[in-house]
Coordinates of C-alpha atoms in Angstrom, one line a residue:
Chain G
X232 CA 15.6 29.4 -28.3
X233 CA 12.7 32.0 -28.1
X234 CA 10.4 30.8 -30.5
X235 CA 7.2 29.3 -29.7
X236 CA 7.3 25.9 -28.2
X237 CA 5.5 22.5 -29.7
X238 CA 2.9 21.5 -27.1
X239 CA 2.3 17.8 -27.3
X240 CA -1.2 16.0 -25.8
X241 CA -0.1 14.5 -22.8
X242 CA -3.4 13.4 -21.2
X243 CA -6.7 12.4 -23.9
X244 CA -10.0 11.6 -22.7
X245 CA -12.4 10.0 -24.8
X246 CA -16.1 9.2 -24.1
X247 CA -15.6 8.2 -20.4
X248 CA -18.2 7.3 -18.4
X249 CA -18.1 5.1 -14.9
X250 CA -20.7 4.7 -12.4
X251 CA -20.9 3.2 -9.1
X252 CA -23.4 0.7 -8.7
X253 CA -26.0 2.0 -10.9
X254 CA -25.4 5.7 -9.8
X255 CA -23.6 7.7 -12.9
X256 CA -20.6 9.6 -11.4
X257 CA -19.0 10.5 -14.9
X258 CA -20.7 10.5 -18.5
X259 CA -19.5 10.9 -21.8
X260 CA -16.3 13.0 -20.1
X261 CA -14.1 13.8 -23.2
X262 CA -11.1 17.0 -23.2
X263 CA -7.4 16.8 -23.1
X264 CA -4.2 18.4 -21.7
X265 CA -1.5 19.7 -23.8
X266 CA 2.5 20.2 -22.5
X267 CA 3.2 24.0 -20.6
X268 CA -0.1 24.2 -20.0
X269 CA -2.3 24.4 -16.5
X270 CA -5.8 22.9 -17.3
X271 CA -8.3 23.6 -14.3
X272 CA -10.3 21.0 -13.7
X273 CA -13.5 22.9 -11.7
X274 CA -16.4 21.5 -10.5
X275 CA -18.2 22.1 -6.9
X276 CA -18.0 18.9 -4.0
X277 CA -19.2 15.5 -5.9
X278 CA -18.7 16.6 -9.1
X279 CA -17.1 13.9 -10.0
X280 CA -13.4 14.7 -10.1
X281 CA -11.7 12.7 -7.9
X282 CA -13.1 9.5 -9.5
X283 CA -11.8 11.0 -12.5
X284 CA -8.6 11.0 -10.8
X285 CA -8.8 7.8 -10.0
X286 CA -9.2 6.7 -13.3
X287 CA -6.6 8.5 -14.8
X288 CA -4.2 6.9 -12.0
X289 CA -6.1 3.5 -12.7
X290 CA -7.1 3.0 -9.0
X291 CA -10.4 2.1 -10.3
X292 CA -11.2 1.0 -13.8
X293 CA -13.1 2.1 -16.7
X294 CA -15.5 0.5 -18.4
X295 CA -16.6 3.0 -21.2
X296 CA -14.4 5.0 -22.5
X297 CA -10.9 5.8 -23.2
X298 CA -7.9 7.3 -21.3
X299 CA -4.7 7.8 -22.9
X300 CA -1.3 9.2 -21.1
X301 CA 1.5 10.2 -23.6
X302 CA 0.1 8.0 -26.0
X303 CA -0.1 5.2 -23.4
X304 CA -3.6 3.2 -23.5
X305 CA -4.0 3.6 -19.5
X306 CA -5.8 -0.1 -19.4
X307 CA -3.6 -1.4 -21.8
X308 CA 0.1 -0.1 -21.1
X309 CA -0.7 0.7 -17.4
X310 CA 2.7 0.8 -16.5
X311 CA 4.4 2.9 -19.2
X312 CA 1.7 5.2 -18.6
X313 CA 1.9 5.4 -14.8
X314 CA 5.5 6.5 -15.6
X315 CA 4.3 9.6 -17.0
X316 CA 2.1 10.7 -14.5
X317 CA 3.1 12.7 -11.1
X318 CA -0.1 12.7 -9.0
X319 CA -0.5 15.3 -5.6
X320 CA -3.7 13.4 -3.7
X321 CA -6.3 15.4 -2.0
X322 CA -5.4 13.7 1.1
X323 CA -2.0 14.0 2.6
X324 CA 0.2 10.8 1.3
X325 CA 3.3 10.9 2.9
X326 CA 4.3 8.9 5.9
X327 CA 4.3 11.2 9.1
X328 CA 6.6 9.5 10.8
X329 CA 9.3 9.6 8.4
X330 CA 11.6 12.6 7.4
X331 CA 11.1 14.5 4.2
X332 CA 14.2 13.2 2.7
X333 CA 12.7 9.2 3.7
X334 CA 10.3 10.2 2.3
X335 CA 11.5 11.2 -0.8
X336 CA 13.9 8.1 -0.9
X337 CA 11.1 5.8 -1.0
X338 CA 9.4 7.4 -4.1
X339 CA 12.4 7.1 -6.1
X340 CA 12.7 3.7 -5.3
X341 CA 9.1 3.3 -6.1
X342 CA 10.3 4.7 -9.7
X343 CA 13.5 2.6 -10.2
X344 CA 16.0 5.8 -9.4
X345 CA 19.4 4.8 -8.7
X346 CA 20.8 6.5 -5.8
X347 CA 23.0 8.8 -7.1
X348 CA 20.0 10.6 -9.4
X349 CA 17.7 10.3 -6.3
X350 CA 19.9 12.6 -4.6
X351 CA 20.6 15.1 -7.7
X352 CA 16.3 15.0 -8.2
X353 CA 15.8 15.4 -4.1
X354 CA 17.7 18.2 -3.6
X355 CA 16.8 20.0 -7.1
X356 CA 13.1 19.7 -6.2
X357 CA 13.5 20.8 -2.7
X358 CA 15.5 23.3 -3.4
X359 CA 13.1 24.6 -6.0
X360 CA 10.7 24.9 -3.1
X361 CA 12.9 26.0 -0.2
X362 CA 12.4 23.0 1.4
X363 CA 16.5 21.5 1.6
X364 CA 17.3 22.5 4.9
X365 CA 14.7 20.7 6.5
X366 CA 15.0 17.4 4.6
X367 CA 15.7 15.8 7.9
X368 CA 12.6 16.9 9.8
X369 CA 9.7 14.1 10.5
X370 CA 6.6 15.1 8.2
X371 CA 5.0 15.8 11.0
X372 CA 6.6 18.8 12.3
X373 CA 6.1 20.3 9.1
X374 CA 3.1 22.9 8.9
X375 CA 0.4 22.2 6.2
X376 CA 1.8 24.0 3.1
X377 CA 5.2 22.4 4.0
X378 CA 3.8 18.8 3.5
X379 CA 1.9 20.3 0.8
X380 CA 5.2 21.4 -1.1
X381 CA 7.0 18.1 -0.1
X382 CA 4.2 16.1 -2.1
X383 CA 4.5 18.2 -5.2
X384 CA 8.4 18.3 -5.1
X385 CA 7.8 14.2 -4.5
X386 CA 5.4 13.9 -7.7
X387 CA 8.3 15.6 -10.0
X388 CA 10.9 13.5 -8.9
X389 CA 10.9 10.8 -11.6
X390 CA 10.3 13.4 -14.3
X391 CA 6.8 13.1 -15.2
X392 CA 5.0 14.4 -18.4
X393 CA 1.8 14.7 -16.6
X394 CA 1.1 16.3 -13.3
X395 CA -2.3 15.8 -11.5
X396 CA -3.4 17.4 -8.7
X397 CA -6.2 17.2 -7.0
X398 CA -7.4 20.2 -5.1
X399 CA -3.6 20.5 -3.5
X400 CA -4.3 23.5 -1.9
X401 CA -7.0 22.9 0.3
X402 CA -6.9 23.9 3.7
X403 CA -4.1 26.2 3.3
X404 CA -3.6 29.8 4.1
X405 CA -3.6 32.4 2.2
X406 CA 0.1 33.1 1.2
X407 CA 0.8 29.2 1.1
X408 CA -1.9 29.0 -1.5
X409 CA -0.4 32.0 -3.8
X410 CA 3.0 30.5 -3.4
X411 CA 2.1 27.0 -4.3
X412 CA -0.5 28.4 -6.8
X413 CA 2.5 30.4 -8.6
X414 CA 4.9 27.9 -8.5
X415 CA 2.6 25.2 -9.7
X416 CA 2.2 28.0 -13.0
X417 CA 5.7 28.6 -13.0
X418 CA 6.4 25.1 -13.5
X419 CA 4.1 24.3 -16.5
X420 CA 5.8 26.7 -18.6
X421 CA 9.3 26.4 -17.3
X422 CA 9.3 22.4 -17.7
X423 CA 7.1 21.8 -20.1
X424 CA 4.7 19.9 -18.1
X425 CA 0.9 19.3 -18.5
X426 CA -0.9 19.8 -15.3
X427 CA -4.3 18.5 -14.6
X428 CA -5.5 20.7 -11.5
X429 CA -8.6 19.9 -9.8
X430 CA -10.1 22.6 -7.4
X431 CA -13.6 25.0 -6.3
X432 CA -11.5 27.7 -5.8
X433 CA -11.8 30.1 -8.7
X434 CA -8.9 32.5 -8.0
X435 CA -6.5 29.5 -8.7
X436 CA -7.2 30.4 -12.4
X437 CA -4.7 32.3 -14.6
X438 CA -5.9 34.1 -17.4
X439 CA -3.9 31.6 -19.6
X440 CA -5.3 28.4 -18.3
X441 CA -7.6 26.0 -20.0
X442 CA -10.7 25.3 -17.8
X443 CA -13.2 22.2 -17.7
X444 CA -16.0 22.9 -16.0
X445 CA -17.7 19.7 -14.5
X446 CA -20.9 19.1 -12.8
X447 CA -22.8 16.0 -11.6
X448 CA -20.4 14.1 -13.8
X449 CA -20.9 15.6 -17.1
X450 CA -18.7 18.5 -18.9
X451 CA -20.5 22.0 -19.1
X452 CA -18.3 23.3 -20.5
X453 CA -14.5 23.5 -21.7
X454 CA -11.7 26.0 -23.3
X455 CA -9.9 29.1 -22.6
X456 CA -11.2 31.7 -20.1
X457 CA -12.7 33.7 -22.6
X458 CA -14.5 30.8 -24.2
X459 CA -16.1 29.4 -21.1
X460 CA -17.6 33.2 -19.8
X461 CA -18.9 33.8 -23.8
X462 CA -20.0 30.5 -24.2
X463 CA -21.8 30.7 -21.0
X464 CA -23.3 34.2 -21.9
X465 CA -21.8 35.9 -18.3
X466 CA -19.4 38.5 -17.6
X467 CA -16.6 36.6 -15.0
X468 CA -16.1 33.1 -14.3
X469 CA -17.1 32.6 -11.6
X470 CA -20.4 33.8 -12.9
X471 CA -20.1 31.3 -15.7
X472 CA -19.1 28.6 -12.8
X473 CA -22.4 29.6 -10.4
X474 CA -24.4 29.2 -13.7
X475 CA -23.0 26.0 -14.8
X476 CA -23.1 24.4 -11.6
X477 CA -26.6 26.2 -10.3
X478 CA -28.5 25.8 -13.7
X479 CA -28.6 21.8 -14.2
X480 CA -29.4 21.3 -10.1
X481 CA -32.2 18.9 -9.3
Chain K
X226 CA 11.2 -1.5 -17.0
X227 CA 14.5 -2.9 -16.3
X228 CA 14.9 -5.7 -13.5
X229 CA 16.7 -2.8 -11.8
X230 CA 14.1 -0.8 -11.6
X231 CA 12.1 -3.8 -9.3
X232 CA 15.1 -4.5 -7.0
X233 CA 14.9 -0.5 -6.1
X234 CA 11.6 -0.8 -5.9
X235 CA 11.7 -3.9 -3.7
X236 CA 14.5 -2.5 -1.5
X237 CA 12.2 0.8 -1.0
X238 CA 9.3 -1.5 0.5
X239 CA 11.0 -3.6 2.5
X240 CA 13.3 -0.6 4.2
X241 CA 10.7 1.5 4.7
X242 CA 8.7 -1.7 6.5
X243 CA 12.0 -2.4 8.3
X244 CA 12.5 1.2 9.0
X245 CA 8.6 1.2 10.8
X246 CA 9.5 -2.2 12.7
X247 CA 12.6 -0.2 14.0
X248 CA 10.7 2.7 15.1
X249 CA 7.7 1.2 16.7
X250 CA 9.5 -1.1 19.5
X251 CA 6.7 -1.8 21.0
X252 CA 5.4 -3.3 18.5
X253 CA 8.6 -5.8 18.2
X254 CA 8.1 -6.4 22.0
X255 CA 4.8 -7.1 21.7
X256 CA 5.3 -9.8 19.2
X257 CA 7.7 -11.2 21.4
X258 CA 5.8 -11.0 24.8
X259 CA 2.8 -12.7 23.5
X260 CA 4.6 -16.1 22.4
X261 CA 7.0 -16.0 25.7
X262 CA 3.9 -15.7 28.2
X263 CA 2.4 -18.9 26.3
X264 CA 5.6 -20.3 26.6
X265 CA 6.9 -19.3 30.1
X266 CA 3.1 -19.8 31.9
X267 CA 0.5 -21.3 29.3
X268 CA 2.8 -24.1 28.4
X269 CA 4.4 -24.4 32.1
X270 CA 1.3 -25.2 33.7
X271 CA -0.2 -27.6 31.8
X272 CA 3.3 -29.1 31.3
X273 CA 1.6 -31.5 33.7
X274 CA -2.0 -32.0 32.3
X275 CA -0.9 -32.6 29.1
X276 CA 1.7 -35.2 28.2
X277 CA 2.8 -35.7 24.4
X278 CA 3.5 -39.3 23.5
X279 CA 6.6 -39.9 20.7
X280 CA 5.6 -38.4 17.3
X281 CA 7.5 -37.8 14.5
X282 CA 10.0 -35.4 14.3
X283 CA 10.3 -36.2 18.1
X284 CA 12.3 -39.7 18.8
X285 CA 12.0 -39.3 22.3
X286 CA 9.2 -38.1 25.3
X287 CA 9.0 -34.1 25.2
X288 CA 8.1 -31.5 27.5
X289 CA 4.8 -29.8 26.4
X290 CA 7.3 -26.6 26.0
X291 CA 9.1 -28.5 23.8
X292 CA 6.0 -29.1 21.7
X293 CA 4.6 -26.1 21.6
X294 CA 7.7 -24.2 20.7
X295 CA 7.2 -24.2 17.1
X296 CA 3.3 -23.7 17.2
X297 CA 4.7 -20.3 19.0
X298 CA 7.0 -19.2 16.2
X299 CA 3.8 -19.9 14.2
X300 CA 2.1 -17.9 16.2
X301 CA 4.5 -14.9 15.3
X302 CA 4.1 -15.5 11.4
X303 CA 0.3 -15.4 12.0
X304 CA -0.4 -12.6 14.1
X305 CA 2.6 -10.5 11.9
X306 CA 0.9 -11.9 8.7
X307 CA -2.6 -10.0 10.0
X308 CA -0.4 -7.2 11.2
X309 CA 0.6 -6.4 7.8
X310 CA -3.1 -6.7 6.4
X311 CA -4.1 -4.4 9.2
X312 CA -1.2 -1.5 8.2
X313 CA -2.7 -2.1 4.3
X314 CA -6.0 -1.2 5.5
X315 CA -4.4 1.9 7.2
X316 CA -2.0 2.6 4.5
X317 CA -5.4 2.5 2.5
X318 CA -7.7 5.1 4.6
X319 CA -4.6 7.3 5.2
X320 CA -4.0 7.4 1.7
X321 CA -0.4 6.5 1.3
X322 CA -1.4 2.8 -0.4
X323 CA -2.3 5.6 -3.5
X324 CA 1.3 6.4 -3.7
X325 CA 2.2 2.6 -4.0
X326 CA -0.7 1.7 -6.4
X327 CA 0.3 4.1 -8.7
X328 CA 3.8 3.6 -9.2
X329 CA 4.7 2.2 -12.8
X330 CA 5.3 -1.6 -11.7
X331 CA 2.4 -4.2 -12.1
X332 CA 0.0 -4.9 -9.1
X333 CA 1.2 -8.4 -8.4
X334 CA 4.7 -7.2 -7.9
X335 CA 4.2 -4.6 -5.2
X336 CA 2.0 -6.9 -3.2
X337 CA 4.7 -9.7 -3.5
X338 CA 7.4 -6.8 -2.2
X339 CA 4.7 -5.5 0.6
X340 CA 4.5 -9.4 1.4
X341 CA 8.3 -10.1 1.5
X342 CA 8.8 -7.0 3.7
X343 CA 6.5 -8.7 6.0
X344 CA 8.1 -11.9 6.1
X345 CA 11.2 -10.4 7.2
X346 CA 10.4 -9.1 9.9
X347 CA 8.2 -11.8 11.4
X348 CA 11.5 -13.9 10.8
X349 CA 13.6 -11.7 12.3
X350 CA 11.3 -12.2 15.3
X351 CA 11.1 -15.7 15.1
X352 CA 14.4 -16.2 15.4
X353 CA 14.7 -14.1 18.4
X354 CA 11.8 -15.8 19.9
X355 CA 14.2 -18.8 19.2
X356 CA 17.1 -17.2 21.1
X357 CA 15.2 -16.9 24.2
X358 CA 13.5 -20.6 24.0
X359 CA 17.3 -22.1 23.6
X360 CA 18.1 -20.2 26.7
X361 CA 15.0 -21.6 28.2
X362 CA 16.5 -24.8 27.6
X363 CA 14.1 -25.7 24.4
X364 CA 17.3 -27.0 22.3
X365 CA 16.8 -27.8 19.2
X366 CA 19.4 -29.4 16.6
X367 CA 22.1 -26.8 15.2
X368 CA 21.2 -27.2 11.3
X369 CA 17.7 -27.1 12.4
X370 CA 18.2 -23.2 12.8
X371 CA 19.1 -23.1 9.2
X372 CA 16.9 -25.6 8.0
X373 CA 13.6 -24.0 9.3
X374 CA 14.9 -20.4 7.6
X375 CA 13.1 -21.4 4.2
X376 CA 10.1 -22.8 6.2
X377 CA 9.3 -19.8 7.9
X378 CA 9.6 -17.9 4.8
X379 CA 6.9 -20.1 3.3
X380 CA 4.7 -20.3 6.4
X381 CA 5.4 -16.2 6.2
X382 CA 4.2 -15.5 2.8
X383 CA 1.6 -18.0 3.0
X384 CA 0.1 -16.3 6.4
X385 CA 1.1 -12.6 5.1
X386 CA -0.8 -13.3 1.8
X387 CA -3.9 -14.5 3.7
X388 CA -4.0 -11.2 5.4
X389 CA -3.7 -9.6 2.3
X390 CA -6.6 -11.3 0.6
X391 CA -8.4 -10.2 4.3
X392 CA -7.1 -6.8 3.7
X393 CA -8.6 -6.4 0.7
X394 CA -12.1 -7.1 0.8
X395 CA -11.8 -5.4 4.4
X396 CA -13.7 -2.0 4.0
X397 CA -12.6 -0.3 6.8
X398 CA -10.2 -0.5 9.8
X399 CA -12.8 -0.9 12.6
X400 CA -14.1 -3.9 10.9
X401 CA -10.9 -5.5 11.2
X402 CA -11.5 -6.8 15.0
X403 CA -13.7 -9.0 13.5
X404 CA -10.9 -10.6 12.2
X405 CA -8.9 -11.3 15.3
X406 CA -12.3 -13.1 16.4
X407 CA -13.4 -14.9 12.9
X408 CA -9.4 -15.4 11.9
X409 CA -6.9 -15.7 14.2
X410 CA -8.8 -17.4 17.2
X411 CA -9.9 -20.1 15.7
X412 CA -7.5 -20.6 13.1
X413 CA -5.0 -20.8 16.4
X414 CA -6.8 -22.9 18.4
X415 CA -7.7 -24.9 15.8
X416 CA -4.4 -26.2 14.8
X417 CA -1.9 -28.6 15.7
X418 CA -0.2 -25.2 17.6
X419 CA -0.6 -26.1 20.8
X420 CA -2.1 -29.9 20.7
X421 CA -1.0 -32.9 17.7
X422 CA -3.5 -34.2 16.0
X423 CA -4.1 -37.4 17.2
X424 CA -4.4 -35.8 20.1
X425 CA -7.4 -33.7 18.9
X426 CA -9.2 -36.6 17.5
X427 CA -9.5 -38.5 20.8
X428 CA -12.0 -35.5 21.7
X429 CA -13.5 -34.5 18.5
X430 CA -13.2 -36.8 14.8
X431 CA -14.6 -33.2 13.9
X432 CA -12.2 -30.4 15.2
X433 CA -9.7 -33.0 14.4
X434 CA -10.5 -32.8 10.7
X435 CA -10.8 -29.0 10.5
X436 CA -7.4 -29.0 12.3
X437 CA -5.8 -31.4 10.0
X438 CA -7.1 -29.0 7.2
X439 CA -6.3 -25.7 8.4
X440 CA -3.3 -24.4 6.7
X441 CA -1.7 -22.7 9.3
X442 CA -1.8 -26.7 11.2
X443 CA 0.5 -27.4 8.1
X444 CA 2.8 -24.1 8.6
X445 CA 3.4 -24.9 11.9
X446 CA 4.2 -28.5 10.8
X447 CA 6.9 -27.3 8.3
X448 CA 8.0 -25.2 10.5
X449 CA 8.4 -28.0 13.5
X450 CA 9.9 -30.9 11.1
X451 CA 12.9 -28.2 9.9
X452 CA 13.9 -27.2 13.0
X453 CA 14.3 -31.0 13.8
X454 CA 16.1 -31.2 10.6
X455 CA 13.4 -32.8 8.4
X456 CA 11.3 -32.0 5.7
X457 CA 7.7 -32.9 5.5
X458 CA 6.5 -33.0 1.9
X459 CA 2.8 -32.9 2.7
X460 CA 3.0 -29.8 4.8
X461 CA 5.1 -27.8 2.6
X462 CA 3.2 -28.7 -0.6
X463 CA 0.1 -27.7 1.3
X464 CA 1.9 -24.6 2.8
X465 CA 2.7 -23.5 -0.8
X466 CA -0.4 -24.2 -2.8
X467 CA -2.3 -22.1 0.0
X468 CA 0.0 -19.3 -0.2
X469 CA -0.7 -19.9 -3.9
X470 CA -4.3 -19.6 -3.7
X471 CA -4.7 -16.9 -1.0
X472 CA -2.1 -14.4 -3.0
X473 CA -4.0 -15.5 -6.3
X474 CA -7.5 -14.2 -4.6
X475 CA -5.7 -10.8 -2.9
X476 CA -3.9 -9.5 -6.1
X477 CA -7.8 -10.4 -7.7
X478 CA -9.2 -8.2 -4.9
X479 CA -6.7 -5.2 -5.8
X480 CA -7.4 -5.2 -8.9
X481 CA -8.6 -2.1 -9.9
X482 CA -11.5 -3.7 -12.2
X483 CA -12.4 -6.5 -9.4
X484 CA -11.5 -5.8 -6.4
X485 CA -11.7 -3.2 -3.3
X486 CA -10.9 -0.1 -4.8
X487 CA -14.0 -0.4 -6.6
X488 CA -16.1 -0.9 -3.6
X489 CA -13.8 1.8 -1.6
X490 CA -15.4 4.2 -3.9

């Protein structure tokens, strides 16, 4: 079972563009993300990739262009794509007021679970994070990288092909960000899953990520680590990213 | 997508709804106070002012408390229905309307459940409020307890998918006091709540034809010929094609392509 895995497209996108109002937020966006695979998604404030997000997750639509989810038109097969797709918000989504394991509960629900795999998937996930001992504890007695970890054990519940998150460790100290950072890594390989990460913090990236590189909605540039510093003619990334991001302002 | 996979679904709404109402007592006291101080003061004192002449589903004189009894449990489904709106605004700036939008069932669907969640707990209130009114000596028939059951689920949906529709061309939550002053207000006091109809129109032809148009005048009408035991075809066909119409225009305002989350930006 050692040799080299098959990685599968989970996430295309093709020639997308959206704007609100007449103002252009994304144009002409087009990359993918392949299985066991983290694909960084960087881009400074208002670059545009949380209204990618919300494309991907259909919260707003698309009028140009084309997004497709494990083969799933997201516009046309909405719901057998949203099946696919675990999504970690910027903003905290989880109801404070409930425990973790409520929670949890009402995700699998959301997803059709029956009980008895709810509770196998709960404490497998938690569990995974060190977070099963305090499934009974209110959200919001939990610290930030706590919550942080319940939403990402919440968006693998259902099994999903796809994993989006967008900037998931903002706000954070230091060790919570490694740990979620190398877990998040660990995860892609280990399960096989695609995972669409969107951040402005450069020492997320792993030498074997895939990086997009977005700015003022449009694609700078895309590929492996070494691709984006040569093709940007610097020596680090986050040269290549002050560049990309500096270079077009105005 | 099996039909198991919506009953989960549905049970998660309405629990975790249930499981809120639970928590937040005050908020199932508050929805209680409000109709028993109209009841216990409001419709005490001008028990004298205002006398209510026989009128169908009454076959005898009634006190005003008698009258206004089911213009209160109205009053319940209306102010719930606009509660609900107001937590989908919140769920909406706090984020955790994302996590419901994006689950693999179709739009419709998890607005009906949000709705239905609603519903039972503005019943569940209702019937309480009920309770306390028999005790109060406002009697009505036995079967008219389980007659006005699917009547307040229709006045209930109808009312909860109003606030919806508001919900979703509301931008934000401060805006939403505008609602209790352009919505609730004068869709109350406009009604045959706390006043019949023919009463109205001895004052005003006018207020007595927005009255007689407003929908919740027609909920509270279902709602007061069941709990006498009758059904009154007019209201509940109205009742229904508004909850119709105002669920039609909310799941056109969530739509991703249409509605508010386009404008949310």
């Amino acid at each position: 079972m050692s040799g080299q895995k098959i990685q599968t497209t989970a996430l295309s996108i093709e020639k997308l563009s959206f704007s609100y109002g007449g103002k252009k937020a994304l144009e002409q966006v087009n990359f993918t993300v392949k299985s066991s695979e983290c694909t960084i998604l960087l881009g400074p404030n208002g670059a545009g990739k949380s209204t990618l997000f919300s494309l991907i997750t259909r919260l707003y639509d698309s009028r140009e262009g084309k997004i497709t989810l494990c083969g799933f038109d997201v516009k046309q097969q909405t719901q057998q794509a949203l099946s696919k797709l675990g999504v970690v918000f910027q903003q905290t989504t989880l109801d404070m007021d409930l425990t973790v394991l409520q929670n949890l509960r009402y995700h699998t629900a959301l997803h059709g679970l029956s009980s008895k795999l709810a509770k196998q998937r709960i404490q497998e996930e938690l569990e995974r994070l060190n977070m099963y001992d305090r499934r009974g504890e209110k959200i919001r007695q939990l610290n930030g990288g706590h919550k942080r970890r319940v939403e990402i054990a919440r968006a693998l519940l259902h099994k999903p092909s796809l994993l989006l998150l967008d900037e998931p460790t903002v706000g954070l100290d230091i060790p919570s960000r490694h740990s979620i950072v190398e877990h998040l890594h660990q995860l892609a390989v280990e399960h096989d899953l695609a995972i669409l990460w969107a951040t402005h913090l450069i020492d997320e990236i792993y030498p074997q990520d895939k990086i997009v590189i977005l700015h003022q909605g449009q694609i700078k540039q895309k590929g492996t680590l070494d691709e984006v510093i040569q093709g940007s003619n610097t020596h680090s990334i986050n040269e290549a990213f002050q560049q990309l991001t500096e270079g077009s302002k105005g | 997508m099996n039909i198991l996979h919506y009953l989960r679904a549905m049970q998660g709404i309405i629990g975790r709804e249930l499981w809120r109402f639970v928590r937040q007592r005050e908020r199932f006291i508050s929805a209680l106070v409000r109709p028993l101080v109209w009841l216990f003061i409001f419709a005490a004192g001008f028990r004298a002012a205002l006398g209510v002449a026989i009128s169908p589903p009454y076959e005898t004189y009634i006190l005003y408390e008698v009258y206004i009894t089911p213009g209160l449990v109205g009053m319940i489904q209306l102010f719930n229905g606009m509660q609900s709106s107001l937590s989908m605004v919140y769920d909406r700036e706090m984020g955790s309307m994302r996590i419901l939008m994006v689950c693999p069932l179709p739009r419709w669907f998890l607005l009906m459940s949000k709705l239905i969640a609603g519903v039972s707990v503005s019943v569940l209130q209702a019937y309480v409020f009920l309770a306390i009114a028999w005790f109060y000596e406002i009697e009505a028939p036995w079967e008219g307890y389980l007659y006005i059951l699917p009547a307040l689920i229709l006045s209930g949906v109808m009312l909860g998918a109003l606030g919806l529709l508001l919900s979703s061309f509301i931008k934000q939550l401060e805006n939403f006091a505008g609602v209790m002053n352009f919505v609730i207000f004068p869709m109350f006091f406009m009604s045959t709540a706390l006043y019949p109809l023919w009463k109205m129109k001895e004052s005003s032809v006018l207020l007595h034809n927005l009255a007689h148009y407003n929908p919740f005048s027609q909920a509270v009408e279902l709602i007061r010929f069941s709990l006498y035991g009758e059904f009154n075809q007019y209201a509940f066909f109205y009742t229904l094609i508004a909850f119709v119409l105002f669920m039609t225009i909310a799941v056109i305002g969530y739509n991703p392509s249409k509605g508010m989350m386009m404008k949310k930006g």
